[in-house]
Coordinates of C-alpha atoms and ligand atoms in Angstrom, one line a residue:
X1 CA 0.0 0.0 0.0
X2 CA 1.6 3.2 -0.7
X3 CA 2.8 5.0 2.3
X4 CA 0.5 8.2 3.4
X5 CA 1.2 10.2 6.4
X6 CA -1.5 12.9 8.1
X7 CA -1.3 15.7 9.7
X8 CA -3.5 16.5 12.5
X9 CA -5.1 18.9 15.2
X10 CA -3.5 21.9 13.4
X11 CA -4.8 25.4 14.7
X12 CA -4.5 26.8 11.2
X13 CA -3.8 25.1 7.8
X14 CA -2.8 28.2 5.5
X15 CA -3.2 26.4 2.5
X16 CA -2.6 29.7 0.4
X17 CA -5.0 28.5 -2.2
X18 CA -7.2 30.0 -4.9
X19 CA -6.2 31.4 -9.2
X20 CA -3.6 28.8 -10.8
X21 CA -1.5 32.5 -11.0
X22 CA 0.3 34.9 -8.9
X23 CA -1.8 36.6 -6.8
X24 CA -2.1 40.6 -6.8
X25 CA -3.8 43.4 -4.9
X26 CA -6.1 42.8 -2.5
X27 CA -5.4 38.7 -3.3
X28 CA -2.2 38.8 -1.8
X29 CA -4.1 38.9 1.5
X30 CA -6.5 35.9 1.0
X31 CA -4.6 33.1 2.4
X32 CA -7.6 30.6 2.5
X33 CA -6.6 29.4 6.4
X34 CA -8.9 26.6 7.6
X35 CA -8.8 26.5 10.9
X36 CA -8.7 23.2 12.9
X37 CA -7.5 22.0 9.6
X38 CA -5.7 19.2 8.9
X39 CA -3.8 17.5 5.7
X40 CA -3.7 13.6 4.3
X41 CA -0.1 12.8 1.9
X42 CA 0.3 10.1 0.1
X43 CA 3.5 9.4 -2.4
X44 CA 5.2 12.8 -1.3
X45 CA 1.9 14.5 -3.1
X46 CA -0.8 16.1 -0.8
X47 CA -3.7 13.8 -1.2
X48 CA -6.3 16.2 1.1
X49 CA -6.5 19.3 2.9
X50 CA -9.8 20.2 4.6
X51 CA -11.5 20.4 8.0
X52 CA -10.0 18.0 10.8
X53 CA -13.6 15.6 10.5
X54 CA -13.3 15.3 6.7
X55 CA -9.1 14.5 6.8
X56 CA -9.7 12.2 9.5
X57 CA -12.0 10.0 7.8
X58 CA -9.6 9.2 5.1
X59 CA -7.1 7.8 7.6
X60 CA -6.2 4.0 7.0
X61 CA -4.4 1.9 9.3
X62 CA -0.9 2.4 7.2
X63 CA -1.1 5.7 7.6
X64 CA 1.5 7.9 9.6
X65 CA -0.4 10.3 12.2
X66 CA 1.5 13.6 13.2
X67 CA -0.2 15.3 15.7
X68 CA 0.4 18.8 15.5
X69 CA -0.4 20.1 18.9
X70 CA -2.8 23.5 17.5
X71 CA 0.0 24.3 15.9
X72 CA 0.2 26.6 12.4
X73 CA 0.9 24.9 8.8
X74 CA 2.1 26.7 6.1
X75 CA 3.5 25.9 2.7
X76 CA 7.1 25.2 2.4
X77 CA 9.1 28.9 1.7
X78 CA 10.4 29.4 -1.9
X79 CA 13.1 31.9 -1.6
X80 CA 13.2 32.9 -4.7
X81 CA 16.5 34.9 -4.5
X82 CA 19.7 33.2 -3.4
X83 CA 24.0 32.9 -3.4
X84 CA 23.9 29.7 -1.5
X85 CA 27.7 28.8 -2.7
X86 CA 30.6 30.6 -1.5
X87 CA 33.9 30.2 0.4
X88 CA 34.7 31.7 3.7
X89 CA 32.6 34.5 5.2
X90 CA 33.1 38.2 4.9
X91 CA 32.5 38.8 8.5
X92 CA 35.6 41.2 9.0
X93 CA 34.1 43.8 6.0
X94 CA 30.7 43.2 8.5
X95 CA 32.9 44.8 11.1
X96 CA 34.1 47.2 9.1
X97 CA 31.0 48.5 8.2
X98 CA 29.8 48.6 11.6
X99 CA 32.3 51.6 12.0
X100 CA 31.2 52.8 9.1
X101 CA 32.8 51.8 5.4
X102 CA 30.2 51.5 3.2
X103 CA 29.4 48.5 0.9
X104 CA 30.6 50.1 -1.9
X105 CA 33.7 51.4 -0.5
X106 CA 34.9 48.3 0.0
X107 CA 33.7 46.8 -3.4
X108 CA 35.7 49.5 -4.7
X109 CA 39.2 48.8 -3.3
X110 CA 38.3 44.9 -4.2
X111 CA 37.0 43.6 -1.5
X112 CA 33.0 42.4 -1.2
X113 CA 31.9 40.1 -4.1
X114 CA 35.7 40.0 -5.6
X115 CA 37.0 38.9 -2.1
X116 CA 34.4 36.0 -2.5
X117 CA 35.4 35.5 -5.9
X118 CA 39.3 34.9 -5.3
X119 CA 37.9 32.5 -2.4
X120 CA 36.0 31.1 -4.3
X121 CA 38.5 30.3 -7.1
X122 CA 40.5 28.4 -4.9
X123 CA 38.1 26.3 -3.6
X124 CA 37.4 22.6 -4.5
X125 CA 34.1 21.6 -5.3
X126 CA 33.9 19.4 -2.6
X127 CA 34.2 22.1 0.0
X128 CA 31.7 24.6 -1.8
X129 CA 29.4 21.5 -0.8
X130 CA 30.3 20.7 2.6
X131 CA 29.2 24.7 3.2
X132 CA 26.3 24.6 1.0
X133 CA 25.1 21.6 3.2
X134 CA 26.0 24.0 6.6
X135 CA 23.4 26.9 4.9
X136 CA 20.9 24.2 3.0
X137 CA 20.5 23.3 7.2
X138 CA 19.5 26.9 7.8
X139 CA 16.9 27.5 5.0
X140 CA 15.6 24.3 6.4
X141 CA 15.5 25.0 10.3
X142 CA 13.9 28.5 8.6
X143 CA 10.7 26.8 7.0
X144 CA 12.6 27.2 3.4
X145 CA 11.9 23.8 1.2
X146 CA 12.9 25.8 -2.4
X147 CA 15.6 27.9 -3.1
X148 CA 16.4 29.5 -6.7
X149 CA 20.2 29.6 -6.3
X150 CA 22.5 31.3 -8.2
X151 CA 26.4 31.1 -9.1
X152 CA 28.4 34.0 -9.9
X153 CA 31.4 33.9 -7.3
X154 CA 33.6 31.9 -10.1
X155 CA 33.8 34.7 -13.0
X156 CA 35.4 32.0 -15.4
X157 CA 34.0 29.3 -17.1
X158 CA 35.9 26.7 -15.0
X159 CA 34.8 28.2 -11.6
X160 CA 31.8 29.1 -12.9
X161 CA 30.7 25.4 -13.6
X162 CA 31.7 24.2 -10.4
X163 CA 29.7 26.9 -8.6
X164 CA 26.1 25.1 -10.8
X165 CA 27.5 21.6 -9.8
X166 CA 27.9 22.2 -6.6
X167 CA 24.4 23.3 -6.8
X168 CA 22.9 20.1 -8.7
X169 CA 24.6 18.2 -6.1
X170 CA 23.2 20.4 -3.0
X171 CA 20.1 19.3 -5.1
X172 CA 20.3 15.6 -5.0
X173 CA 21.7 15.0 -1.6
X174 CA 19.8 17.5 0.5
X175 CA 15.9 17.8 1.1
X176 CA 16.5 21.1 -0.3
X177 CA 14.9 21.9 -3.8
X178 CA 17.6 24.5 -5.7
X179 CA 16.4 26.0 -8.9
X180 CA 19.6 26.9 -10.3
X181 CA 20.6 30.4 -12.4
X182 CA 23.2 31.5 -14.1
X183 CA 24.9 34.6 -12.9
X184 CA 28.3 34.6 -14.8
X185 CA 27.6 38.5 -14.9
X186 CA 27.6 39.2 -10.9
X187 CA 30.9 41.2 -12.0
X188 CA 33.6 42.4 -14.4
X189 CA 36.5 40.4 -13.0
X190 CA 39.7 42.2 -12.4
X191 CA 41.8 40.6 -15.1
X192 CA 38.9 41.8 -17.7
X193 CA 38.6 45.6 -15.8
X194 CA 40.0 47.4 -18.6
X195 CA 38.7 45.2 -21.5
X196 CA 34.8 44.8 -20.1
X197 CA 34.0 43.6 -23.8
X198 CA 35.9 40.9 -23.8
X199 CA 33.9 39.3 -20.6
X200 CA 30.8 40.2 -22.2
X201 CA 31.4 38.4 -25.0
X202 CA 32.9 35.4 -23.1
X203 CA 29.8 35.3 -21.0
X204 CA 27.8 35.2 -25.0
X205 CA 30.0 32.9 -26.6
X206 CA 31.8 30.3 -24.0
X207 CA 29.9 30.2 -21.2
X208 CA 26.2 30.6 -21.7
X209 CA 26.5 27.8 -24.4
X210 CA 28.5 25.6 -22.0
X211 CA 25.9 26.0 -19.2
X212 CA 23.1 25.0 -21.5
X213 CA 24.6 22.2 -23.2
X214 CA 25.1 20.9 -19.5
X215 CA 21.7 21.7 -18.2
X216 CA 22.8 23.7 -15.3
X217 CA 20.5 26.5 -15.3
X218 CA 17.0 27.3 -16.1
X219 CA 17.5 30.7 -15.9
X220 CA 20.0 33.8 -16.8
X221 CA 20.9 36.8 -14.1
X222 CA 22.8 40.1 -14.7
X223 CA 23.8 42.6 -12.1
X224 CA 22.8 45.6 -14.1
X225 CA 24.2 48.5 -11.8
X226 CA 26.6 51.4 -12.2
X227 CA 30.6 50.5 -12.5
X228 CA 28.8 47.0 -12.5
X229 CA 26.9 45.6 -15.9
X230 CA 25.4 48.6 -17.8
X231 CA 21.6 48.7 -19.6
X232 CA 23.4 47.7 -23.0
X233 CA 25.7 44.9 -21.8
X234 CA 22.7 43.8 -19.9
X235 CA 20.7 43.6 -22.8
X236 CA 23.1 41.9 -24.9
X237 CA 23.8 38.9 -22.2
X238 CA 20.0 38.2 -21.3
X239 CA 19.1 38.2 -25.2
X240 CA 21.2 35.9 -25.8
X241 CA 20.6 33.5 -22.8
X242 CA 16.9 34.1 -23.8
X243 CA 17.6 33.3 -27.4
X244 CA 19.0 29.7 -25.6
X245 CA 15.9 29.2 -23.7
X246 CA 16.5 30.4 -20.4
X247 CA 14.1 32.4 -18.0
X248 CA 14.9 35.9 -17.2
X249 CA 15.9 37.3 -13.9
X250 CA 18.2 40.7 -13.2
X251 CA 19.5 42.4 -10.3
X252 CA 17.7 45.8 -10.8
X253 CA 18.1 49.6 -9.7
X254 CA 19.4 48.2 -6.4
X255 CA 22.3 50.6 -5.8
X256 CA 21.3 53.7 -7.9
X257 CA 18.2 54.5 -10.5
X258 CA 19.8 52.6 -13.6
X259 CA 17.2 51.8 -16.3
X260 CA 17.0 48.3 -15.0
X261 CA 12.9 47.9 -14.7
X262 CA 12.6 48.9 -18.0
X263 CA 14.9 46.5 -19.1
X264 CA 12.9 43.8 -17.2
X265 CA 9.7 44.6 -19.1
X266 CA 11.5 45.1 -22.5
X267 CA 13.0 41.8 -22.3
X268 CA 10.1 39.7 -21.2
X269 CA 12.4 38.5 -17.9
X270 CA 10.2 36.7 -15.3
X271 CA 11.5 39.0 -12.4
X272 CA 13.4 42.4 -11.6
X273 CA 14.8 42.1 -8.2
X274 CA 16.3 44.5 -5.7
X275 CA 14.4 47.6 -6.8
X276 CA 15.4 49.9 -4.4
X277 CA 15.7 52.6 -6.7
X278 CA 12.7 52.5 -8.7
X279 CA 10.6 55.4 -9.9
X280 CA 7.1 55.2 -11.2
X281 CA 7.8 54.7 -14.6
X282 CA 9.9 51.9 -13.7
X283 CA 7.2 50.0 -12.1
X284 CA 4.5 51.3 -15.1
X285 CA 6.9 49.6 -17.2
X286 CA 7.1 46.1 -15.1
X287 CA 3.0 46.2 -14.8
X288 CA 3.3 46.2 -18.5
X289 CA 5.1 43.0 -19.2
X290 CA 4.4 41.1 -16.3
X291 CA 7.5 41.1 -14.4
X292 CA 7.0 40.0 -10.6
X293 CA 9.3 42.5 -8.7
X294 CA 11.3 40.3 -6.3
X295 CA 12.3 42.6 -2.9
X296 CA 14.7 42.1 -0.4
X297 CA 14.6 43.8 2.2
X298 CA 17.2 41.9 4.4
X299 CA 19.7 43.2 2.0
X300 CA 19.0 46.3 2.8
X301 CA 18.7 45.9 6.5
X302 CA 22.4 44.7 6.3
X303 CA 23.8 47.2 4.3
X304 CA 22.7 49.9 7.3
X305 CA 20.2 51.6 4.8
X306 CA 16.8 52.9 4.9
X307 CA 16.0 52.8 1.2
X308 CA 13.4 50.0 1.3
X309 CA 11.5 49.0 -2.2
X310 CA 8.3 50.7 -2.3
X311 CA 6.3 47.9 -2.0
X312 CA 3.0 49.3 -1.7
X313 CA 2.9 51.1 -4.8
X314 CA 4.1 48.4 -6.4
X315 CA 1.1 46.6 -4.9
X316 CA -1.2 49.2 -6.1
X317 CA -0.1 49.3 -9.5
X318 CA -1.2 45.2 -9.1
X319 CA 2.4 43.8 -9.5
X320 CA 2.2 40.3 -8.2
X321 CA 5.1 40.8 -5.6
X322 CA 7.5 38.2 -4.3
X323 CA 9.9 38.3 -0.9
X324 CA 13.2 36.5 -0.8
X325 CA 16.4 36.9 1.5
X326 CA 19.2 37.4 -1.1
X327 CA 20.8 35.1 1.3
X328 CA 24.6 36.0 0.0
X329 CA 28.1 36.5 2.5
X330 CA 28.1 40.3 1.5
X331 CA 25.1 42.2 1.5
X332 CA 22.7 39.8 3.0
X333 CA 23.7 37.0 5.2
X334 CA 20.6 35.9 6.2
X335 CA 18.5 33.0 5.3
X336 CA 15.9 33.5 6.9
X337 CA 12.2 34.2 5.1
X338 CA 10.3 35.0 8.3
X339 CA 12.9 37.6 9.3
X340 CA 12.7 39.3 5.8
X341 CA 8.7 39.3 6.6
X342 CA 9.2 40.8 9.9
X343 CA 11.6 43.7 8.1
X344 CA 8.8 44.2 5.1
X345 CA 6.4 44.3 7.7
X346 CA 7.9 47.1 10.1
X347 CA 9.5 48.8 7.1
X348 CA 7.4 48.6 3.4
X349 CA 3.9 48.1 5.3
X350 CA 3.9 44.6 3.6
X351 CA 1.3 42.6 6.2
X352 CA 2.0 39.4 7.5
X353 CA -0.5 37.6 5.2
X354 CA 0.6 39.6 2.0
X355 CA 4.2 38.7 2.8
X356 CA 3.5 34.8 3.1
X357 CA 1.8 34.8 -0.4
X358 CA 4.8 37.0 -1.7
X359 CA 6.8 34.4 -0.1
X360 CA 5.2 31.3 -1.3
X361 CA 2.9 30.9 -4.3
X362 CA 3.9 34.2 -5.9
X363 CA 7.4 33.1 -5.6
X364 CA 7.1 29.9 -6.9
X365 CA 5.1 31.0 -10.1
X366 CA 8.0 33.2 -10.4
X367 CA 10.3 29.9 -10.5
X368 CA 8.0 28.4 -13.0
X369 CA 6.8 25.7 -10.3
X370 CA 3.5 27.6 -9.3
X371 CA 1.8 24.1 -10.8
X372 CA 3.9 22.5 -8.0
X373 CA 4.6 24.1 -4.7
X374 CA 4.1 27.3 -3.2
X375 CA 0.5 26.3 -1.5
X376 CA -1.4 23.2 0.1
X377 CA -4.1 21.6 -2.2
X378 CA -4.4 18.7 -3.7
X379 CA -2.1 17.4 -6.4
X380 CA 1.1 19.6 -5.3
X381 CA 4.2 18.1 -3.9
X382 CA 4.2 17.8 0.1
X383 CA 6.3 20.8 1.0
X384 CA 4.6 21.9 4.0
X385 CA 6.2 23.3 7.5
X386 CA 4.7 23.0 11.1
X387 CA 5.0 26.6 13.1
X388 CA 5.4 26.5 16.6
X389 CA 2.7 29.3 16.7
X390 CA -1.0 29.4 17.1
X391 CA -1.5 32.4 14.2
X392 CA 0.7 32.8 11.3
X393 CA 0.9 36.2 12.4
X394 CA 3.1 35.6 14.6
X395 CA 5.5 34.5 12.2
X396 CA 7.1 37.6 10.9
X397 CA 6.0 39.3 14.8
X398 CA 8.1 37.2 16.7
X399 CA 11.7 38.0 14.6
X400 CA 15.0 36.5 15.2
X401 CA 13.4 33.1 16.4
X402 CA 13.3 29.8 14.7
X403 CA 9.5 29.3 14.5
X404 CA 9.7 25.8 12.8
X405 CA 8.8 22.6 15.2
X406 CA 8.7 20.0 11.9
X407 CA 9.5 20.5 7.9
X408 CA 8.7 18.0 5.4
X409 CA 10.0 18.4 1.8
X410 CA 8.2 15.6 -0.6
X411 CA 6.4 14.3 2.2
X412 CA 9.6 13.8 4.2
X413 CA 11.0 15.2 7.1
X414 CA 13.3 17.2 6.1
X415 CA 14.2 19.3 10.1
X416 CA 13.1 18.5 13.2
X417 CA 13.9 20.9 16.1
X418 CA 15.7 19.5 19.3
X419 CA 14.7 18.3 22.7
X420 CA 14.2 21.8 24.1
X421 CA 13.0 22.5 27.9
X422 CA 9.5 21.3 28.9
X423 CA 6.9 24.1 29.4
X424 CA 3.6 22.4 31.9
Ligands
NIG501 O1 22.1 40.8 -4.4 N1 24.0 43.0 -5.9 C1 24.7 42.0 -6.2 N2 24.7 40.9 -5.6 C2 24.4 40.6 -4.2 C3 25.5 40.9 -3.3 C4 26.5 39.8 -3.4 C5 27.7 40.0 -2.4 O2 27.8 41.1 -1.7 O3 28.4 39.0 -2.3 C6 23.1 41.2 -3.9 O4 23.0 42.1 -3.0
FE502 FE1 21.4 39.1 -5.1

């Protein structure tokens, strides 16, 4: 008999259902919560998701019964912004900036992203893993089952493979789903700095071919910023990654107003993320062609700013929003997706139910797997977490805490937490 596993006495089931498409306006607060809910799985698929009675009566004797205490269920978290491979840490720039060199300072005398880079360079594949598997644990123990994961700290075609098959092997041996992107343009490295051209067209003609002959992305990133990629070079590396298939995704007027938004919507890209910089026409241009804005605002917590993405107009103009952690060793170290809901909360006015659609079904249709995951009805893979809470509210409310008690990926446990201290 196949094997089947229920889920039981659950204060709230937010199954986050409703449109096959991302959600927008006033949708992004219908989370479709049943309360004393419960859910039936059966081959790593949810089989049922309803009232406790109606779950309850499906129940065979096979079945695995998880009682979860009135605690909350939620989808599984698709962060659908990541850097989950690096070497090292860059935990003494962190200091410096806590005395007050800026990000960019320090990008500019060659440290930030090139000090991950040489790292980077000299590491084996083999210990790229061994730390993906450290952070894969975190977006775990964080209620995270997807991650779209990018590479871009290898800057040659060499390093840059090893970052994607470090990533298709953080795929197959962790519960962890990775969606992988290419992000050979994260930077101009220093031996190219005064012949840019040169990388550009080695990003076009080596290594976008090489990635898609291998199959190790499904879709393309620039950094289109000042002193970084410009609009141009932008447009000439996600054309062609377009013209081989790929999806669309760009790291957009995060650091300075830089046409980037409108580059989203003239090229059709599934997201523009960052978006710090916007302006109006920016976001017209996004509504236009259907780009979901991805914002993250841990990044900008991190880098000491106050120059949040202005979510709500973004909302009002019915842009179907997504929230990820840009979980990277620079400007966002952070994995965590309730702690980037608690900062949208307190600083865009996102609301704790907006931000848990941003952060689930809106990301995955962003992903191309809003067929998949991202809610809890029938049909979709069981990727579902157990919140040691009583409201979801209290999710992004209660910040800096693990909130996660159990996290099944495919039906599987995936994290349990620890023995911790009784409480009666
Ligand atoms: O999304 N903006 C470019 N890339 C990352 C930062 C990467 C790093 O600092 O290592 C970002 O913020
Ligand atoms: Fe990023």
């Amino acid at each position: 008999m196949a094997k089947s596993l229920a889920i039981v006495n659950c204060s709230q089931v937010v199954t986050v259902a409703g449109p096959a498409r991302p959600r927008v306006g006033a949708e992004l607060c219908e989370l479709s919560v049943i309360k004393d809910g419960a859910l039936l799985i059966r081959n790593q698929k949810i089989e049922q998701v309803g009232k406790r009675p109606v779950v309850e009566g499906l129940i065979d004797d096979a079945c695995e019964i998880v009682d979860a205490g009135q605690r909350v269920v939620l989808p599984g978290f698709v962060d659908a912004h990541t850097h989950p491979v690096f070497a090292g840490t860059r935990a003494g720039e962190f200091e410096e900036r806590s005395q007050g060199t800026t990000y960019q300072e320090i990008a500019a005398r060659g440290g930030g992203i090139q000090s991950t880079v040489r790292a980077t360079r000299g590491a084996p594949l083999g210990q790229l893993v061994t730390a993906g598997k450290r952070y894969a644990n975190w977006f775990l123990r964080n209620g995270t089952t997807t991650v779209e994961a990018k590479s871009g700290y290898g800057l040659t075609l060499e390093d840059e493979l090893k970052l994607l098959r470090a990533i298709k092997q953080l795929d197959q041996e962790t519960p962890l789903r990775y969606v992988p992107t290419f992000l050979g343009a994260h930077d101009i490295p220093p031996e190219y700095k005064s012949q840019r051209e040169h990388y550009v067209s080695l990003l076009i003609e080596e290594m976008l071919p090489r990635v898609v002959e291998e199959k190790l992305a499904e879709s393309c990133d620039v950094f289109c910023e000042k002193r970084v990629f410009t609009v141009d070079e932008s447009r000439k590396i996600l054309s062609a990654a377009r013209a081989h298939g790929l999806r669309l995704r760009m790291h957009a007027d995060q650091l300075s107003l830089s046409g980037g938004a409108e580059l989203a919507a003239e090229l059709g890209a599934a997201t523009a993320d960052h978006l710090e910089h916007v302006d109006l026409k920016g976001i017209a241009a996004l509504k236009s062609a259907n780009v979901q804005p991805v914002l993250l605002p841990g990044s900008v917590y991190a880098l000491g700013s106050n120059r949040y993405p202005p979510a709500r107009e973004m909302i009002d103009a019915g842009l179907a929003i997504v929230l990820a952690t840009d979980f990277n060793p620079g400007s966002s170290p952070t994995p965590s997706i309730p702690m980037a809901l608690s900062i949208a909360a307190t600083h865009m006015k996102v609301s704790p139910a907006e931000g848990i659609t941003a952060a689930t079904i809106n990301a995955a249709y962003s992903l191309g797997r809003g067929g998949e995951i991202g809610s809890l009805e029938p049909g979709k893979t069981a990727d579902f977490v157990i919140h040691d809470c009583e409201d979801y509210s209290e999710i992004p409310y209660f910040f800096g805490i693990e909130h996660p008690w159990r996290v099944y990926a495919g039906g599987e446990l995936a994290f349990e937490r620890e023995r911790e201290l009784a409480t009666d």
